[in-house]
CSV table of C-alpha atoms in Angstrom, one decimal:
chain,number,residue,atom,x,y,z
A,284,UNK,CA,109.5,95.6,199.8
A,285,UNK,CA,112.7,93.8,199.2
A,286,UNK,CA,112.9,91.4,196.3
A,287,UNK,CA,115.6,89.4,194.6
A,288,UNK,CA,117.0,90.4,191.3
A,289,UNK,CA,115.4,88.8,188.4
A,290,UNK,CA,117.5,87.1,185.7
A,291,UNK,CA,116.6,87.3,182.1
A,292,UNK,CA,114.8,84.3,180.7
A,293,UNK,CA,117.2,81.9,179.1
A,294,UNK,CA,116.8,81.1,175.4
A,295,UNK,CA,116.8,77.4,174.8
A,296,UNK,CA,116.8,75.9,171.2
A,297,UNK,CA,116.0,72.2,170.8
A,298,UNK,CA,118.1,71.1,167.8
A,299,UNK,CA,116.0,68.0,167.4
A,300,UNK,CA,112.8,70.0,167.0
A,301,UNK,CA,111.5,72.4,164.3
A,302,UNK,CA,113.7,75.3,165.8
A,303,UNK,CA,116.8,73.2,165.1
A,304,UNK,CA,116.7,73.5,161.3
A,305,UNK,CA,119.4,75.6,159.6
A,306,UNK,CA,117.0,78.3,158.3
A,307,UNK,CA,115.7,79.0,161.8
A,308,UNK,CA,119.2,79.2,163.3
A,309,UNK,CA,120.3,81.5,160.5
A,310,UNK,CA,117.3,83.8,161.2
A,311,UNK,CA,117.9,83.7,164.9
A,312,UNK,CA,121.6,84.5,164.4
A,313,UNK,CA,120.7,87.5,162.3
A,314,UNK,CA,118.5,88.9,165.0
A,315,UNK,CA,120.9,88.2,167.8
A,316,UNK,CA,123.9,89.6,165.8
A,317,UNK,CA,122.0,92.9,165.3
A,318,UNK,CA,120.9,93.0,168.9
A,319,UNK,CA,124.5,92.5,170.0
A,320,UNK,CA,126.0,95.0,167.6
A,321,UNK,CA,127.7,92.3,165.5
A,322,UNK,CA,127.9,92.3,161.7
A,323,UNK,CA,125.2,89.8,160.8
A,324,UNK,CA,126.6,89.2,157.3
A,325,UNK,CA,130.0,88.1,158.7
A,326,UNK,CA,128.3,85.8,161.2
A,327,UNK,CA,126.0,84.2,158.6
A,328,UNK,CA,128.8,83.8,156.0
A,329,UNK,CA,130.9,82.0,158.6
A,330,UNK,CA,127.9,79.8,159.6
A,331,UNK,CA,127.3,78.8,156.0
A,332,UNK,CA,131.0,77.9,155.3
A,333,UNK,CA,130.4,74.2,156.2
A,334,UNK,CA,127.9,71.5,157.0
A,335,UNK,CA,125.1,71.6,159.6
A,336,UNK,CA,127.5,70.7,162.4
A,337,UNK,CA,129.8,73.6,161.5
A,338,UNK,CA,126.7,75.9,161.5
A,339,UNK,CA,125.7,75.0,165.0
A,340,UNK,CA,129.3,75.2,166.3
A,341,UNK,CA,129.6,78.7,164.8
A,342,UNK,CA,126.2,79.7,166.2
A,343,UNK,CA,127.5,78.5,169.6
A,344,UNK,CA,130.8,80.4,169.2
A,345,UNK,CA,129.0,83.7,168.7
A,346,UNK,CA,125.9,83.2,170.9
A,347,UNK,CA,126.7,80.5,173.4
A,348,UNK,CA,126.7,83.0,176.2
A,349,UNK,CA,123.1,83.9,175.4
A,350,UNK,CA,121.5,80.7,173.9
A,351,UNK,CA,121.5,77.1,175.1
A,352,UNK,CA,121.5,74.6,172.3
A,353,UNK,CA,120.0,71.2,173.2
A,354,UNK,CA,120.4,67.9,171.3
């Protein structure tokens, strides 16, 4: 049997829903950072340096290749 390669399921976070709150994004960033071998404390500290817009831009900077943020 020949089959096509499967692609990993994309992660999509709706920022207008309950998964878009800052606490959820910080928790998701912690897990993703650990999974990717990044220092979660560094990532979280940078995310918390500004307002909510800064938080999501920083999240996208680190995890934009793996997670789609929707508004």
